[in-house]
Coordinates of C-alpha atoms and ligand atoms in Angstrom, one line a residue:
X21 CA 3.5 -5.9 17.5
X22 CA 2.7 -9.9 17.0
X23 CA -0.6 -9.5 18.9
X24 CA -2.0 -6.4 17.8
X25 CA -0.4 -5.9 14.0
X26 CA -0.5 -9.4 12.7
X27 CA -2.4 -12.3 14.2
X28 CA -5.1 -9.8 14.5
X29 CA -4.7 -8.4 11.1
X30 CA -5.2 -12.5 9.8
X31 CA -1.2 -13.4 9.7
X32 CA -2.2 -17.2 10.7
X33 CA 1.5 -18.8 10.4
X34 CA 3.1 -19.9 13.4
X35 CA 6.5 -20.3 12.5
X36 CA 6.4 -16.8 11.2
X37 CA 4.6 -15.1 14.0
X38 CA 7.1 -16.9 16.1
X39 CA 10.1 -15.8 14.4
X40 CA 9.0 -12.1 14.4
X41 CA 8.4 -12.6 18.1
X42 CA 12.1 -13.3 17.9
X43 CA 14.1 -11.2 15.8
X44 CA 15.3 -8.0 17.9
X45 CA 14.0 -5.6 15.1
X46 CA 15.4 -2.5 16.7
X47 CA 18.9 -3.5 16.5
X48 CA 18.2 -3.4 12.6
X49 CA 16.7 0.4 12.6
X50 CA 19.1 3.6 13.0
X51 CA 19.9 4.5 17.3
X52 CA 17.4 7.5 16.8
X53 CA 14.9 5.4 15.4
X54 CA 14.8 2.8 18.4
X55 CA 12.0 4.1 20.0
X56 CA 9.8 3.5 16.7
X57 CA 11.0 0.0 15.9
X58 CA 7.9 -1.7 16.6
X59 CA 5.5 0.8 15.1
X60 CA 3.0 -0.2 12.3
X61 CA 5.2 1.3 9.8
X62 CA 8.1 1.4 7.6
X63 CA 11.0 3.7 8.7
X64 CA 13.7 5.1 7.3
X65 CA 17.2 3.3 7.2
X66 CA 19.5 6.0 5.5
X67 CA 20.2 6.1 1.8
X68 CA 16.9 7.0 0.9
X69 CA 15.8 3.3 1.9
X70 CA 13.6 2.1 4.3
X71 CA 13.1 -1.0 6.8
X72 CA 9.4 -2.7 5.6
X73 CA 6.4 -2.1 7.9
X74 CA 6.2 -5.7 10.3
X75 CA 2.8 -6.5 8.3
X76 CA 4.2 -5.9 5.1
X77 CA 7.4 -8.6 6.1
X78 CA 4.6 -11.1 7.5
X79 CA 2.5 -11.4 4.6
X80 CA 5.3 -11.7 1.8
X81 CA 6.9 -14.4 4.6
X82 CA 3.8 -15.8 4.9
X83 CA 2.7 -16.8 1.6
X84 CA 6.0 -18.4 0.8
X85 CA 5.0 -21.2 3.5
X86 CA 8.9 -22.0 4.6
X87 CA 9.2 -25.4 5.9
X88 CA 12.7 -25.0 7.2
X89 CA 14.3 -26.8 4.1
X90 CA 14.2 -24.1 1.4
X91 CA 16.6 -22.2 -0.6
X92 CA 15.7 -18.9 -0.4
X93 CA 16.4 -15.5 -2.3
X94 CA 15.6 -11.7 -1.0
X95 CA 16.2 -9.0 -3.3
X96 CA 16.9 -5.9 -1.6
X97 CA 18.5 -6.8 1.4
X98 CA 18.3 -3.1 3.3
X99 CA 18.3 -3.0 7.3
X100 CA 18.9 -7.3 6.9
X101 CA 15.7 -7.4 8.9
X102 CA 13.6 -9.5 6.6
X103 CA 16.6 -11.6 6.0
X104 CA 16.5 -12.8 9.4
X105 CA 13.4 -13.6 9.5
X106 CA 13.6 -16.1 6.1
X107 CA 16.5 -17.0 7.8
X108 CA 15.1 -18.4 10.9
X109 CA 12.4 -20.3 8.8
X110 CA 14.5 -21.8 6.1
X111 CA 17.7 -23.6 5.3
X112 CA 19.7 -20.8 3.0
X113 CA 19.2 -16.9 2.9
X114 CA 21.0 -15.8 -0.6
X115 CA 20.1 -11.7 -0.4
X116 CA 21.3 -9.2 -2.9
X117 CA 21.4 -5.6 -2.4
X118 CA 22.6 -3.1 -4.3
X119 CA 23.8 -0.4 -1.9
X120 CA 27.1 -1.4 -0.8
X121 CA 26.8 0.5 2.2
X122 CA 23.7 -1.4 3.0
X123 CA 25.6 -4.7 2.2
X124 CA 28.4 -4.0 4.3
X125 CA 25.3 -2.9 7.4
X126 CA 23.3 -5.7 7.0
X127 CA 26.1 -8.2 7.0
X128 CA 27.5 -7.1 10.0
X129 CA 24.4 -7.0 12.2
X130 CA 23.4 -10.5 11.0
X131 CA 27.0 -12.2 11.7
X132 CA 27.0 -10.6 15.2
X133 CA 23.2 -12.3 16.1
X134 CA 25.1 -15.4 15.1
X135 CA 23.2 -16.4 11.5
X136 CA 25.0 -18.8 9.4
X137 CA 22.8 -19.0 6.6
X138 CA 22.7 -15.9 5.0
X139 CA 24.9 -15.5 1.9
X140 CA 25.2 -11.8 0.4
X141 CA 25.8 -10.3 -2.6
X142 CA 26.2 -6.9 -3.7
X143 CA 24.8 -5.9 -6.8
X144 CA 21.7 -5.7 -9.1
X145 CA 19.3 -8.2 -8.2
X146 CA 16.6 -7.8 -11.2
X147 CA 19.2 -10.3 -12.5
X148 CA 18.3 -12.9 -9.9
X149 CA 21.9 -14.9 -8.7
X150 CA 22.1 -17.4 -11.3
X151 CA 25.0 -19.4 -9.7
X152 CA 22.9 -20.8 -6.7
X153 CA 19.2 -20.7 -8.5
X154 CA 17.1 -22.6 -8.4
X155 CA 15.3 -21.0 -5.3
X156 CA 11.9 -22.8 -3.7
X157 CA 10.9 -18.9 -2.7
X158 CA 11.9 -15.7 -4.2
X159 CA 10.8 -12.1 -2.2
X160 CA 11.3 -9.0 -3.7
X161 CA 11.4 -6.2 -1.2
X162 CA 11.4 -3.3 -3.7
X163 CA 8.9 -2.1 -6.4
X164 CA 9.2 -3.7 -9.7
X165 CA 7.6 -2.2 -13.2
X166 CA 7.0 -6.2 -14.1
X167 CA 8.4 -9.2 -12.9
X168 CA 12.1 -9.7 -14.0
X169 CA 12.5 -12.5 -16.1
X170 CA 15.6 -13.7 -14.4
X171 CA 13.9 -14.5 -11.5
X172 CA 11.0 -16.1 -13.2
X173 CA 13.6 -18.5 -14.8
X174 CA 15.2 -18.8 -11.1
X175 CA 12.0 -20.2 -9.3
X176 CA 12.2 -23.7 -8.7
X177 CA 9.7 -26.0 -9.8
X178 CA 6.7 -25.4 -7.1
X179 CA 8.6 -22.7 -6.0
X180 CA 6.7 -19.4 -4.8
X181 CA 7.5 -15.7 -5.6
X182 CA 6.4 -12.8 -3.8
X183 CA 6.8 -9.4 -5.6
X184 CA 5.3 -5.9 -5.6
X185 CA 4.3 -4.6 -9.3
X186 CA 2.9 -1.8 -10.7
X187 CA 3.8 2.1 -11.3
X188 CA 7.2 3.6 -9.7
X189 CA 5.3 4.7 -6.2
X190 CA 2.3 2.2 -6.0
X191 CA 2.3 -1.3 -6.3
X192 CA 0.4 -4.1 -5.8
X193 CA 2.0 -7.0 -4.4
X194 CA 2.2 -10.3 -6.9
X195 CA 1.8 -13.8 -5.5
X196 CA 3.5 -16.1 -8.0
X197 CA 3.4 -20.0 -8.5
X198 CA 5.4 -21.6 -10.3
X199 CA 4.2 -25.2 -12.5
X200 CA 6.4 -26.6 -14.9
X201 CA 6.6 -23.6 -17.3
X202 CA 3.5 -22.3 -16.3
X203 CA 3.4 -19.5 -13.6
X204 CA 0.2 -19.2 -11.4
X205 CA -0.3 -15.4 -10.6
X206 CA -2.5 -13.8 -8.4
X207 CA -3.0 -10.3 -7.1
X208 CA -3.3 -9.3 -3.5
X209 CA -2.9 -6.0 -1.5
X210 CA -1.8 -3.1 -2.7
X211 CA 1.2 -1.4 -1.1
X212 CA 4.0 1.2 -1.7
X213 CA 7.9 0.2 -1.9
X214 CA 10.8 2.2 -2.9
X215 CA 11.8 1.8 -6.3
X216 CA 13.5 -2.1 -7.9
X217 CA 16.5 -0.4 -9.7
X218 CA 19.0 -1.9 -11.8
X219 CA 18.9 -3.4 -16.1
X220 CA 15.4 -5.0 -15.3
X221 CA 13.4 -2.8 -13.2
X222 CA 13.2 0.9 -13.3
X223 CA 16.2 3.4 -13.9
X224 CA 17.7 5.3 -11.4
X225 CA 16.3 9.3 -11.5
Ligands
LIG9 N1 14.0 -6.2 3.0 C1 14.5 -4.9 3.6 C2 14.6 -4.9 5.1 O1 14.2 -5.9 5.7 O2 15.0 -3.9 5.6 C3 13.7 -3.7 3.1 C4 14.1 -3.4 1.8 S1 13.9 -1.7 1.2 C5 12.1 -1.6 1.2 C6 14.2 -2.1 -0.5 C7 15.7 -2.3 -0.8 O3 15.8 -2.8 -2.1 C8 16.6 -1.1 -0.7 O4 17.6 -1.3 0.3 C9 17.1 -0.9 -2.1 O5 18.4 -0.4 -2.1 C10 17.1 -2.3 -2.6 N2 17.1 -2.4 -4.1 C11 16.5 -1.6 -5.0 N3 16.7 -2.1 -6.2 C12 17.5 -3.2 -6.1 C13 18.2 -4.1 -7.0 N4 18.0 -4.0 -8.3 N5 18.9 -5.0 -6.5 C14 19.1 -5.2 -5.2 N6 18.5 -4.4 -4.3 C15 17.8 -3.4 -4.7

């Protein structure tokens, strides 16, 4: 998967090939999904949600550029999978999802690999999690119509955002930089999430 979908596909960080290298990704799919784990695409984790494809989770990792001192928030926490992955390359996890089923999943795989640094939260994360902002990197792992404001106001000075945007089932996804109270943007790849739903994203059907 490292080899073939992602340093040859141009994913140049270390830390993050490294940490994908690591993280047991199958233990975070459904048992009849195993087999498929490492494929080059999403798959699906129950409640109509899926686990992101391993390119997809490299390149939004990537362009955060984690050090290993950040403060870090995911929205849409689903199989927990990207969550370890930010978790092993920074210093706090905060991840909001708002299936509680998912929650209640995710936590429990992620306490029994031993991760202390995730915090979770259940509920809709279009609002951010004002409490513990401000966050050096934000990643949203579901498809927004525009960029929540909340989470604009959450980034921390310097701080980077990584966000799909665009129409209900196609997105392209948003690099964001925040200076001062300007915000840098830029547009990269497109791709195709399931839907950011909650007050500041789309409604639910
Ligand atoms: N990062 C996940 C992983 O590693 O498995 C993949 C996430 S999946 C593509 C998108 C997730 O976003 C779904 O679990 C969905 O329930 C969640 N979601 C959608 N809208 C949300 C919202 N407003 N707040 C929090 N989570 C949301």
């Amino acid at each position: 998967m490292v080899e073939e979908q992602l340093r040859r596909r141009g994913i140049r960080d270390e830390r993050v090939l490294a940490a994908m290298a690591m993280v047991p990704r199958h233990l975070f799919v459904p048992s009849g999904s195993q087999p498929e784990s490492y494929e080059d695409r999403p798959l699906p984790i129950g409640d109509g949600q899926t686990i992101s494809q391993p390119y997809m989770v490299a390149i939004m990792t990537q362009y955060l550029d984690l050090k290993g001192e950040e403060r870090v928030l995911e929205i849409g926490t689903g199989s927990g999978y990207q969550a370890a992955i930010l978790a092993e390359l920074s210093k706090m996890v905060f991840t909001v999802e708002r299936i509680s089923a998912l929650v209640q999943k995710s936590e429990r795989i992620l306490t029994d690999l031993g991760y202390k640094n995730i915090r979770f939260q259940s509920g809709d994360g279009t609002k951010g999690w004002a409490e513990e902002a401000p966050f050096d990197g934000i990643i949203v792992t579901a498809g927004a119509p525009e960029v929540p404001k909340a989470l604009r106001s959450q980034l921390a000075e310097g701080g980077k955002m990584v966000i799909p945007v665009g129409p209900r089932y196609s997105q392209t996804l948003l690099k964001i930089l925040r200076e001062g109270d300007h915000f840098e943007e830029e547009d990269t790849t497109g791709c195709v999430f399931v839907p950011l739903v909650g007050e500041f994203g789309w409604k639910e059907e």
